[in-house]
Every structure is written in C-alpha cells, then in structure tokens.
Coordinates of C-alpha atoms in Angstrom, one line a residue:
M1 CA -6.6 -0.5 -46.0
L2 CA -6.8 2.0 -43.1
C3 CA -10.6 2.1 -43.5
Q4 CA -10.8 -1.7 -43.2
V5 CA -8.7 -1.6 -40.0
C6 CA -11.1 1.0 -38.5
L7 CA -14.1 -1.1 -39.5
C8 CA -12.5 -4.2 -38.0
C9 CA -11.9 -2.3 -34.7
L10 CA -15.5 -1.1 -34.8
F11 CA -16.8 -4.7 -35.3
F12 CA -15.0 -6.1 -32.4
S13 CA -15.5 -3.2 -30.1
R14 CA -19.2 -3.2 -30.8
G15 CA -19.4 -6.9 -30.2
F16 CA -17.5 -6.8 -26.9
Y17 CA -19.3 -3.7 -25.6
S18 CA -22.9 -4.5 -26.6
C19 CA -22.8 -8.0 -28.0
R20 CA -24.3 -6.6 -31.2
W21 CA -22.4 -7.1 -34.4
T22 CA -24.5 -4.8 -36.6
E23 CA -25.3 -1.1 -36.3
S24 CA -28.3 0.1 -34.4
N25 CA -29.8 3.6 -34.6
N26 CA -32.4 3.4 -31.8
Q27 CA -30.4 5.2 -29.1
N28 CA -30.5 9.0 -28.5
R29 CA -27.4 11.1 -27.9
K30 CA -28.0 11.6 -24.2
C31 CA -28.1 7.8 -23.5
R32 CA -24.9 7.4 -25.5
W33 CA -23.0 9.9 -23.4
L34 CA -24.5 8.6 -20.2
S35 CA -23.3 5.2 -21.1
L36 CA -19.8 6.5 -21.8
L37 CA -19.9 8.5 -18.5
V38 CA -20.7 5.3 -16.5
V39 CA -17.9 3.3 -18.1
S40 CA -15.5 6.2 -17.5
L41 CA -16.4 6.5 -13.8
M42 CA -16.2 2.7 -13.3
S43 CA -12.7 2.7 -14.9
L44 CA -11.6 5.6 -12.6
L45 CA -13.1 3.9 -9.5
S46 CA -11.4 0.5 -10.2
L47 CA -8.1 2.2 -10.9
C48 CA -8.3 4.3 -7.7
W49 CA -9.1 1.1 -5.7
L50 CA -6.1 -0.7 -7.2
Y51 CA -4.0 2.3 -6.2
I52 CA -5.3 2.0 -2.7
C53 CA -4.5 -1.7 -2.7
F54 CA -0.9 -0.9 -3.7
A55 CA -0.7 1.6 -0.8
I56 CA -2.0 -0.9 1.7
S57 CA 0.3 -3.6 0.4
N58 CA 2.9 -2.4 3.0
D59 CA 0.5 -3.7 5.7
Q60 CA -0.8 -6.7 3.9
Q61 CA 0.3 -9.0 6.8
N62 CA -1.9 -7.0 9.2
V63 CA -4.9 -7.5 6.8
N64 CA -4.3 -11.2 6.8
E65 CA -3.9 -11.4 10.6
V66 CA -7.1 -9.5 11.2
L67 CA -9.0 -11.8 8.8
F68 CA -7.4 -14.9 10.4
S69 CA -8.6 -13.7 13.9
T70 CA -12.1 -13.7 12.5
L71 CA -12.2 -16.7 10.2
K72 CA -9.6 -18.9 12.1
I73 CA -8.3 -20.1 8.7
W74 CA -5.0 -18.8 7.3
A75 CA -4.8 -17.7 3.7
N76 CA -3.3 -14.8 1.8
Y77 CA -6.5 -12.9 1.7
F78 CA -4.8 -9.7 0.6
L79 CA -3.4 -11.4 -2.6
V80 CA -6.9 -12.6 -3.5
V81 CA -8.3 -9.1 -3.2
V82 CA -5.5 -7.7 -5.3
I83 CA -6.0 -10.2 -8.1
I84 CA -9.8 -9.6 -8.2
S85 CA -9.2 -5.8 -8.2
A86 CA -6.6 -6.0 -11.0
V87 CA -9.0 -8.1 -13.1
L88 CA -11.9 -5.7 -12.6
A89 CA -9.6 -2.7 -13.4
S90 CA -8.4 -4.3 -16.6
Y91 CA -11.9 -5.2 -17.6
C92 CA -13.2 -1.7 -17.0
I93 CA -10.3 -0.1 -18.9
L94 CA -10.8 -2.5 -21.9
L95 CA -14.5 -1.6 -22.0
L96 CA -13.6 2.1 -21.9
L97 CA -11.2 1.6 -24.8
F98 CA -13.9 -0.1 -26.9
A99 CA -16.4 2.6 -26.0
L100 CA -14.0 5.4 -27.1
I101 CA -13.4 3.5 -30.4
Q102 CA -17.1 3.5 -31.1
V103 CA -17.5 7.2 -30.2
A104 CA -14.6 8.1 -32.5
L105 CA -16.3 6.2 -35.4
E106 CA -19.7 7.8 -34.7
E107 CA -21.3 4.6 -33.4
Q108 CA -24.1 4.1 -30.9
L109 CA -23.2 2.8 -27.4
H110 CA -25.4 -0.1 -26.1
L111 CA -24.0 -1.3 -22.8
H112 CA -24.9 -5.0 -22.5
W113 CA -26.8 -6.1 -19.4
L114 CA -23.9 -8.4 -18.4
H115 CA -21.5 -5.4 -18.1
K116 CA -24.1 -3.7 -15.9
I117 CA -24.2 -6.7 -13.6
I118 CA -20.4 -6.7 -13.4
F119 CA -20.3 -3.0 -12.7
C120 CA -22.8 -3.5 -9.8
F121 CA -20.5 -6.3 -8.4
C122 CA -17.5 -4.0 -8.8
V123 CA -19.2 -1.2 -6.8
I124 CA -20.4 -3.6 -4.0
F125 CA -16.9 -5.3 -3.9
I126 CA -15.0 -2.0 -3.5
T127 CA -17.6 -0.5 -1.1
A128 CA -17.5 -3.5 1.2
L129 CA -13.7 -3.6 1.3
A130 CA -13.4 0.2 1.8
S131 CA -16.0 -0.1 4.7
G132 CA -14.0 -3.0 6.2
I133 CA -10.8 -0.9 6.1
S134 CA -12.6 2.1 7.7
T135 CA -13.9 -0.2 10.5
K136 CA -11.0 -2.5 11.2
G137 CA -8.0 -0.4 10.1
P138 CA -8.8 3.3 9.6
E139 CA -5.1 4.0 10.1
E140 CA -4.5 2.6 6.7
W141 CA -6.1 5.6 4.9
P142 CA -3.2 8.0 5.6
T143 CA -1.0 5.5 3.8
V144 CA -2.7 6.4 0.6
L145 CA -1.8 10.1 1.1
T146 CA 1.8 9.0 1.8
L147 CA 1.9 7.1 -1.5
L148 CA 0.5 10.1 -3.3
Q149 CA 3.5 12.1 -2.0
A150 CA 5.8 9.4 -3.4
T151 CA 4.1 9.1 -6.8
A152 CA 2.5 12.5 -7.4
P153 CA 5.2 13.9 -9.7
F154 CA 4.9 10.9 -12.0
L155 CA 1.1 10.7 -11.8
Q156 CA 1.0 14.3 -13.0
F157 CA 3.1 13.3 -16.0
G158 CA 0.8 10.4 -16.7
A159 CA -2.3 12.6 -16.4
V160 CA -0.9 15.0 -18.9
G161 CA -0.2 12.1 -21.3
A162 CA -3.7 10.7 -20.8
L163 CA -5.3 14.2 -21.3
T164 CA -3.3 14.6 -24.6
L165 CA -4.4 11.2 -25.9
L166 CA -8.0 11.7 -25.0
S167 CA -8.2 15.3 -26.4
P168 CA -9.0 14.3 -30.0
F169 CA -12.3 12.7 -28.8
V170 CA -13.1 15.9 -26.9
F171 CA -12.2 18.1 -30.0
H172 CA -14.2 15.8 -32.2
R173 CA -17.4 16.3 -30.1
F174 CA -16.6 20.1 -29.8
H175 CA -16.6 20.6 -33.6
L176 CA -19.8 18.7 -34.0
A177 CA -21.7 20.4 -31.1
K178 CA -23.9 23.4 -31.3
T179 CA -22.8 26.8 -29.9
R180 CA -24.2 26.4 -26.4
S181 CA -22.8 22.8 -26.1
K182 CA -19.5 24.0 -27.4
M183 CA -19.2 26.4 -24.5
V184 CA -19.9 23.7 -22.0
I185 CA -17.4 21.3 -23.5
A186 CA -14.7 23.9 -23.8
G187 CA -15.3 25.1 -20.2
M188 CA -15.1 21.6 -18.7
F189 CA -12.0 20.7 -20.8
L190 CA -10.2 23.9 -19.8
V191 CA -10.9 23.4 -16.1
V192 CA -9.7 19.8 -16.2
S193 CA -6.6 20.8 -18.2
A194 CA -5.7 23.7 -15.8
A195 CA -6.1 21.4 -12.8
I196 CA -3.7 18.8 -14.3
F197 CA -1.2 21.3 -15.7
L198 CA -1.0 23.4 -12.5
C199 CA -1.2 20.7 -9.8
P200 CA 2.6 20.5 -9.4
L201 CA 2.3 23.8 -7.5
L202 CA 0.7 21.7 -4.7
I203 CA 3.0 18.7 -4.9
H204 CA 5.4 18.5 -2.0
S205 CA 7.5 15.3 -1.8
P206 CA 10.5 14.8 0.6
C207 CA 12.4 13.2 -2.3
L208 CA 12.4 16.4 -4.3
I209 CA 15.8 17.4 -2.9
E210 CA 19.4 17.6 -4.0
V211 CA 21.2 14.3 -3.9
Q212 CA 23.9 16.0 -1.8
K213 CA 21.3 16.8 0.9
L214 CA 20.0 13.3 1.1
P215 CA 19.9 12.2 4.8
E216 CA 21.7 9.2 6.1
K217 CA 20.1 5.8 5.4
P218 CA 17.7 4.8 8.2
K219 CA 18.9 2.0 10.4
L220 CA 16.9 -1.2 10.6
I221 CA 15.1 -2.8 13.5
G222 CA 13.9 -6.4 13.1
H223 CA 10.1 -6.6 13.6
R224 CA 9.7 -9.9 15.6
G225 CA 13.1 -10.7 14.2
A226 CA 13.1 -11.5 10.5
P227 CA 9.7 -13.0 10.0
M228 CA 10.1 -13.3 6.2
L229 CA 13.1 -15.6 6.7
A230 CA 12.1 -17.5 9.9
P231 CA 9.1 -18.1 12.2
E232 CA 8.3 -14.8 13.9
N233 CA 9.4 -14.2 17.5
T234 CA 11.8 -17.2 17.6
M235 CA 15.5 -17.3 18.2
M236 CA 16.0 -18.3 14.6
S237 CA 14.2 -15.2 13.5
F238 CA 16.3 -12.9 15.7
N239 CA 19.5 -14.6 14.5
R240 CA 18.5 -14.1 10.9
S241 CA 17.8 -10.4 11.5
L242 CA 21.4 -10.0 12.8
E243 CA 22.5 -11.0 9.3
C244 CA 20.7 -7.9 8.0
G245 CA 22.7 -5.7 10.4
V246 CA 19.7 -4.6 12.6
I247 CA 20.5 -2.3 15.5
A248 CA 17.6 -3.6 17.6
F249 CA 15.2 -6.5 18.1
E250 CA 11.5 -5.6 18.3
T251 CA 9.3 -8.1 20.1
D252 CA 6.1 -8.6 22.2
V253 CA 6.2 -9.8 25.8
Q254 CA 3.6 -11.8 27.7
L255 CA 3.8 -13.5 31.1
S256 CA 2.8 -17.1 31.7
K257 CA 0.8 -18.6 34.6
N258 CA 4.1 -19.1 36.5
R259 CA 5.2 -15.5 35.7
T260 CA 7.8 -16.3 33.1
A261 CA 8.0 -13.7 30.3
F262 CA 7.9 -15.2 26.8
L263 CA 7.7 -13.8 23.3
M264 CA 4.3 -13.9 21.5
H265 CA 2.5 -11.2 19.5
D266 CA -1.1 -12.5 19.5
H267 CA -3.0 -12.3 22.7
G268 CA -6.5 -12.9 24.0
P269 CA -8.7 -15.8 22.9
D270 CA -7.0 -18.3 20.6
F271 CA -3.7 -16.4 20.9
L272 CA -1.7 -19.6 20.0
L273 CA -3.6 -20.7 16.9
R274 CA -1.8 -18.6 14.3
T275 CA 1.9 -19.3 15.2
T276 CA 2.0 -22.7 17.0
N277 CA 0.7 -26.2 16.5
V278 CA -1.7 -26.0 19.4
K279 CA -4.7 -28.3 19.0
S280 CA -7.1 -26.8 21.5
S281 CA -8.4 -23.3 21.2
S282 CA -9.7 -23.1 24.8
F283 CA -6.8 -20.9 26.0
N284 CA -7.9 -17.3 26.3
N285 CA -4.7 -15.6 27.5
S286 CA -1.1 -16.3 28.5
A287 CA -2.0 -16.8 32.2
D288 CA -3.8 -20.0 31.3
L289 CA -0.6 -21.9 30.7
T290 CA 2.8 -22.3 32.4
F291 CA 5.9 -21.7 30.5
E292 CA 6.7 -25.4 30.6
Q293 CA 3.4 -26.1 28.9
L294 CA 4.2 -23.4 26.3
Q295 CA 7.6 -25.0 25.7
T296 CA 5.9 -28.2 24.5
L297 CA 4.4 -26.3 21.5
N298 CA 6.1 -25.9 18.1
A299 CA 6.5 -22.3 17.0
G300 CA 7.8 -23.1 13.5
E301 CA 5.6 -25.6 11.7
Q302 CA 2.9 -23.1 11.0
F303 CA 5.4 -20.8 9.3
L304 CA 6.3 -23.6 6.9
K305 CA 2.7 -24.7 6.4
N306 CA 1.1 -21.3 5.9
D307 CA 4.1 -19.5 4.2
P308 CA 2.7 -16.1 5.4
Y309 CA 5.1 -14.0 3.2
G310 CA 5.5 -16.4 0.3
T311 CA 9.2 -16.7 1.2
V312 CA 9.6 -20.3 2.4
S313 CA 10.9 -21.3 -1.0
L314 CA 13.9 -19.0 -0.3
L315 CA 15.0 -21.2 2.6
S316 CA 17.5 -24.1 2.2
E317 CA 16.5 -27.6 3.4
E318 CA 18.7 -27.1 6.4
E319 CA 17.0 -23.8 7.3
K320 CA 13.6 -25.4 6.9
E321 CA 14.5 -28.1 9.3
T322 CA 15.7 -25.6 11.8
A323 CA 12.5 -23.6 11.4
R324 CA 10.5 -26.7 11.9
N325 CA 11.9 -27.2 15.4
Q326 CA 11.6 -23.8 16.9
P327 CA 10.2 -23.5 20.4
I328 CA 8.5 -20.4 22.0
P329 CA 11.5 -18.5 23.5
S330 CA 11.5 -16.7 26.8
L331 CA 12.4 -13.0 27.2
L332 CA 15.5 -14.1 29.1
D333 CA 16.7 -16.1 26.0
L334 CA 16.4 -13.0 23.8
L335 CA 18.1 -10.7 26.4
K336 CA 21.1 -13.0 26.7
F337 CA 21.3 -13.2 22.9
A338 CA 21.1 -9.4 22.6
K339 CA 23.8 -8.9 25.3
Q340 CA 26.0 -11.4 23.4
H341 CA 25.7 -9.4 20.2
N342 CA 25.5 -5.9 21.8
T343 CA 22.1 -5.3 20.2
S344 CA 19.3 -3.2 21.6
V345 CA 15.8 -4.7 22.5
I346 CA 12.5 -2.8 22.2
F347 CA 9.3 -4.5 23.3
D348 CA 5.7 -4.0 24.2
L349 CA 3.8 -5.7 27.1
K350 CA 0.7 -7.1 25.4
N351 CA -1.5 -7.6 28.5
K352 CA -2.6 -4.1 29.3
E353 CA -4.9 -5.2 32.2
T354 CA -1.9 -6.5 34.2
E355 CA 0.8 -4.2 32.9
K356 CA 1.7 -3.0 36.4
N357 CA 2.6 -6.5 37.7
D358 CA 4.0 -7.5 34.3
T359 CA 6.3 -4.5 34.4
N360 CA 7.7 -5.5 37.8
D361 CA 8.4 -9.1 36.7
T362 CA 9.8 -8.0 33.4
V363 CA 12.4 -5.6 34.9
K364 CA 13.5 -8.3 37.3
I365 CA 14.2 -10.5 34.3
I366 CA 16.1 -7.7 32.6
L367 CA 18.3 -7.3 35.6
E368 CA 18.8 -11.1 35.8
S369 CA 20.0 -11.2 32.2
G370 CA 22.9 -8.8 32.9
I371 CA 22.3 -6.9 29.7
P372 CA 23.6 -3.3 29.8
Q373 CA 20.7 -1.0 30.6
N374 CA 21.4 1.3 27.8
L375 CA 20.5 -1.5 25.4
I376 CA 16.9 -1.5 26.7
L377 CA 14.5 0.7 24.7
W378 CA 11.6 1.0 27.1
L379 CA 8.3 1.4 25.4
P380 CA 5.4 0.5 27.8
S381 CA 3.9 3.7 29.2
K382 CA 1.8 2.8 32.2
E383 CA 4.6 2.4 34.7
R384 CA 7.1 4.6 32.9
E385 CA 7.7 7.0 35.9
Y386 CA 8.6 4.0 38.2
V387 CA 10.9 2.6 35.6
K388 CA 12.6 5.9 34.9
Y389 CA 13.2 6.3 38.7
R390 CA 14.5 2.8 39.3
F391 CA 16.4 2.3 36.0
P392 CA 17.6 5.7 34.7
D393 CA 19.8 4.1 32.1
F394 CA 16.9 2.6 30.2
I395 CA 16.3 4.6 27.0
Q396 CA 12.7 5.9 27.2
V397 CA 10.9 5.6 23.9
Y398 CA 7.6 7.5 23.4
E399 CA 4.7 6.4 21.2
N400 CA 3.4 9.9 20.2
E401 CA 4.7 13.4 19.8
T402 CA 2.6 14.8 22.7
D403 CA 4.2 12.5 25.3
L404 CA 7.6 13.1 23.8
E405 CA 7.3 16.9 24.2
K406 CA 5.7 16.6 27.6
N407 CA 8.6 14.5 29.0
N408 CA 11.3 16.2 27.0
G409 CA 12.1 12.9 25.5
S410 CA 14.7 12.1 22.8
H411 CA 13.3 8.9 21.2
L412 CA 10.0 8.5 19.3
N413 CA 8.5 5.3 18.0
V414 CA 5.4 5.8 15.9
K415 CA 3.5 4.3 13.0
Y416 CA 4.7 5.8 9.7
S417 CA 1.1 6.9 8.8
E418 CA 0.6 8.8 12.1
I419 CA 3.3 11.4 11.5
K420 CA 3.8 14.0 8.8
M421 CA 6.9 13.9 6.7
K422 CA 7.8 17.5 7.6
N423 CA 7.5 16.6 11.3
I424 CA 10.1 13.9 10.8
S425 CA 12.6 16.4 9.4
D426 CA 11.8 18.9 12.1
L427 CA 12.3 16.4 14.9
R428 CA 15.6 15.2 13.4
K429 CA 16.9 18.8 13.4
R430 CA 16.4 18.8 17.1
N431 CA 18.4 15.6 17.5
I432 CA 15.4 13.5 18.3
T433 CA 15.6 9.8 17.2
V434 CA 12.6 8.9 15.1
N435 CA 11.7 5.3 14.4
L436 CA 8.8 4.4 12.1
Y437 CA 7.0 1.1 12.0
V438 CA 6.3 -1.3 10.2
V439 CA 8.0 -0.4 6.9
N440 CA 8.3 -3.2 4.3
E441 CA 8.0 -1.7 0.8
R442 CA 10.8 0.0 -1.1
W443 CA 8.7 3.1 -2.0
L444 CA 7.8 3.7 1.7
F445 CA 11.3 3.2 2.9
S446 CA 12.5 5.6 0.2
M447 CA 10.1 8.3 1.3
L448 CA 11.1 8.0 5.0
W449 CA 14.8 8.0 4.0
C450 CA 14.3 11.3 2.1
A451 CA 12.3 12.7 5.1
G452 CA 15.2 11.9 7.5
A453 CA 13.9 9.0 9.6
S454 CA 16.5 7.6 12.0
S455 CA 15.4 4.0 11.7
V456 CA 12.5 1.8 10.7
T457 CA 11.0 -1.4 12.1
T458 CA 10.6 -3.9 9.3
N459 CA 9.7 -7.4 8.3
A460 CA 11.8 -7.1 5.2
C461 CA 15.3 -6.4 6.6
H462 CA 16.9 -8.6 4.0
L463 CA 15.4 -6.5 1.2
L464 CA 15.9 -3.0 2.6
K465 CA 19.5 -3.6 3.6
E466 CA 20.3 -4.0 -0.1
M467 CA 19.0 -0.5 -1.0
E468 CA 21.9 1.9 -1.6
R469 CA 19.7 4.9 -2.3
P470 CA 16.0 5.8 -2.5
D471 CA 14.1 4.6 -5.5
W472 CA 14.1 8.2 -6.8
V473 CA 15.6 11.5 -5.8
M474 CA 15.2 14.6 -8.0
P475 CA 16.2 18.2 -7.4
R476 CA 13.1 20.4 -7.2
S477 CA 14.5 22.7 -9.9
T478 CA 14.9 19.7 -12.3
Y479 CA 11.3 18.7 -11.6
L480 CA 9.9 22.1 -12.2
I481 CA 11.8 22.4 -15.5
T482 CA 10.5 18.9 -16.6
W483 CA 7.0 19.9 -15.5
I484 CA 7.0 23.1 -17.6
L485 CA 8.5 21.3 -20.7
V486 CA 5.9 18.4 -20.5
D487 CA 3.0 20.9 -20.1
I488 CA 4.2 23.0 -23.0
S489 CA 4.7 20.0 -25.2
S490 CA 1.2 18.8 -24.4
V491 CA -0.4 22.1 -25.2
L492 CA 1.4 22.2 -28.6
V493 CA 0.3 18.7 -29.5
M494 CA -3.3 19.4 -28.5
M495 CA -3.3 22.5 -30.6
A496 CA -2.2 20.5 -33.6
L497 CA -4.8 17.8 -32.8
F498 CA -7.5 20.5 -32.5
H499 CA -6.8 21.7 -36.0
W500 CA -6.4 18.2 -37.4
T501 CA -9.8 17.1 -36.1
K502 CA -11.4 20.2 -37.5
H503 CA -9.8 19.7 -40.9
S504 CA -10.7 16.0 -40.8
L505 CA -14.4 16.6 -40.1
R506 CA -14.5 19.2 -42.9
H507 CA -12.9 16.8 -45.3
N508 CA -15.3 14.0 -44.4
A509 CA -18.3 16.4 -44.8
D510 CA -17.1 17.3 -48.3
G511 CA -16.1 13.8 -49.4
P512 CA -18.1 10.7 -50.4
S513 CA -19.7 8.6 -47.7
N514 CA -18.3 5.2 -46.8
D515 CA -21.6 3.8 -45.6
N516 CA -21.7 1.3 -48.5
E517 CA -18.2 0.1 -47.8
Q518 CA -19.0 -0.4 -44.1
E519 CA -22.1 -2.3 -44.9
V520 CA -20.3 -4.6 -47.3
F521 CA -17.5 -5.3 -44.8
L522 CA -19.9 -6.1 -41.9
T523 CA -22.1 -8.4 -44.0
S524 CA -19.0 -10.3 -45.1
L525 CA -18.2 -11.1 -41.5
P526 CA -19.6 -14.3 -40.0

C-alpha cells in the first residue's frame, strides 16, 4: 500500500514537473542537480520577493499614489503586485516539492519548457519591480531590514524546521555519493546548518525585552486626518481622527492665488486629479486658482469612487453621504477646530519655491485663528529662525537628527525607516520626543512601541488604538532557552534521520527490486 502511494506521488509529480508520465533515462546526473538547483533558487527568490512585498505593504498607499501620478488612473496597483507575487511563489514551491519527490524516488528531472518560460517571466517581473522601487522609492529598502528585526526570531525557528525536513534528501545523496562528493556535500551541509543554528547570536530585536520594561504605548497623530474612514485632508477626516484619540492633526498646506492657505497633499501638475472631481488637468499649482474656485470642487466623491484603502464598506450610509459632500477646507478651518478640541497641529508647506512668502502668510492665519501657540508643531525648515524669534511658543519639530542636535531641539519627526531602533531608545532617554511616520501595520507599530517611540503618524488610527500591547514581547532569556532547545531537538532528529536513511538504503540494496511493480502500476494508469 505504501509503495503504491509513493508510485502515485511519483506519477503526478513527474507529470506536473516534466509533462512526462513514463520514466526516462536520458539525463545525466549533473543536469538533474542543475535542474533542482534552478527550481530551488526560483523558490527562494519568489519567497524573498513576497517577504519584501509584506514589508512594503505599510507604504502601499505611497506606491499607488506614485503610479497614479504617472498613469493618471487610480487602481490598487500594490494589491495586483501582491497577488501575482503570491501566485508565482506558490507555483515555485509546488514545483520544488514535486522535484524533491522525484529525487527521493531516484527519478530523473526534466524541467518542461513551459516552466522555464514562467521562470523567465518571474525573474523579469521581480527585477523590474525591484528596479522601480530603487528608482522611485529607495527609502523602502530599509523597511525590509526593520521587518527582519521583527520576524528574525521566528524565521530562525522556521529555518531550523525546514533544514530538518530537507535533511533526509541530503543524507540520501550523501550515502550514495563517492568519497570526494561526500566531503563536498558534508561540508556544505555543515556550513548551512551552522549558519542557521548560530544566527540568533546576531539577532537584536527591540521586542526581546521583559514585559515589565515595555515602554508606554506611542500616542497617535492623524495623517491627513483619518483617511481610511473619510476623504483625506477634509474636516470629516479630522473629526473621525478625534474619535481615535489622536494628540495632533497632520496635514499639508498650500496657498491659493488669493493667498488663502488650504489643505491639500498633492502639488505640482494635476495636483487636484487624485482627490477632487476636477474635470480639467490644466492646473499646474495651487497659485492657478483662487480659494473660491477651489471651494466649488468636491473633495469626497473620489474617496467613495476609488476606495483607496478598501474601507468604504465600513461606512454607514449616513457617513457615505457626509463624505460625498466634503469641500476643500482652509487652514483656518482646521486651526479653529483644533483650538476647540485642544489638539495640536503639525503641517508641511508643500510649495518649497515660495516657502518664505508662504511662511509669512501662514503664521498670520495662525495668529488670526487664536489657537494657543503651544499647539502648533512647526515643521517647515526654511524660515525656522524667523519663526522661532517671532513666535517662541511654537514647538519646533526637526526632520533629522543632525538638525535636532545642532539646534538643541526636543522634538524629532522622521520616517520610521530613516532611524535606527537603538537611536529611538537613546533619544527617549534624553527626554526627546520622537514621532515616526507613516505607520499603518501592526507589526511595525509593535516594533516602534518596543523601541520607545513617543508617537506615530498613521492612516490607521482606528486599528492601532485597539492594540493593548505589541504583537509579541519575549524576554531575551526565554528566547535564548527556546533557541537552544530547538537547535538541540533538530540535531537529535537529524542524527536519527541520518542513520535511518543509511539503514534504508542498505536494506533496499539487499532486498528485491520493485521495478516490475512500478512498471505494472504506471502502465495501468491512463
């Protein structure tokens, strides 16, 4: 019965792998191992790319916005990439599984030409996307290292498990090889095993701490309000972010033709296309329109139409109707709203060419609103000295550690991928407030929580507010004990498998051949 199961697995694996349903003996050993190597490398490549996609998923909205600015058509491009990547990874792993089955049963490997074409597509697909990230968003690559810090302990456990499962195939080839080949196989296997078993010595994750030493949960700042629950940079969005308990509103300020400050992230050519119902794309910057003209546009319909975060279905009919009628708000509207709710405001001036004039007009509006000056988190850098002199109660927020140290500042606002986890802890020990942007995923929020971040700017305030503790926290001593036990268990299991494969091969060499049984079984199949 067991033999028939093996033969059935062989039949289907051979059919899927090479589209051959009968045995072929016209392949030499080198070609067989080259074929297995290619399939293994493609499986590893596709899995690594899928891992990168998972890391970048925190910034998927940025990816979609960049592609929209090029194609002028809104779609969830990132989701399409993830689906294709997942299909390719599943395909490669399945092919590897069938290849291992054939190797275990001493079968030849004939990689069908269709698989080779798909492999070429996979390489081109991944290379093109990786090149695009390097060109358009090189700051995304450090995110992968951050994810490695978050998942490294568990990846090591998984790697030990995979090594243990694959070891019988290695031992099988070892026992069949000649003396010189045995040395090569043994040397490579020992090197790989040592790397996997000992890599925890290099793993440093901020969440490997005692629960009692866990820092306070980071506060939340609404990135353009709560853009998953309402159209971004609208009063509805800022109102929804208040429900999340945010301590500040983050927004982007531009000035119109008649020098009225309004809220809009996109700037430059076609800056109105993504978030409003504008029909013409002839407007190149905010100075082309008066604020009265901007007020005639709808800032909510595109949110309902495009559903950028896939969250429109969470809204009630009443909320959808409110979103459908959102205008472009002025900065004055937001400042009065923030004053009413005693909430801070942090913003950037989008037009860098006219930042000096924009600064003068913006501070006049701030004074006009009557908001307490200590609620203004001043981020623009060009006219900082003037603002510090005229408005000393504004809280000065710096965008990098160099400027922070140079000006003896106390507030830092930086992208999470541009600062080391250890630096966050060190800055917090000096009572420096550290805000990281834009943080949307639980795993990333957990990492920054463990590292001691003061606050994070987020699109997902309604999700992060529900977290009562990081996704995982483990004392380092517990992790080290677990690591040692897992490694010892793996070594013992592999020692048993080594002797089992040796005994099995010796038994098969002494026993009767099952070639006739295999031939009868295969000829009976259609």
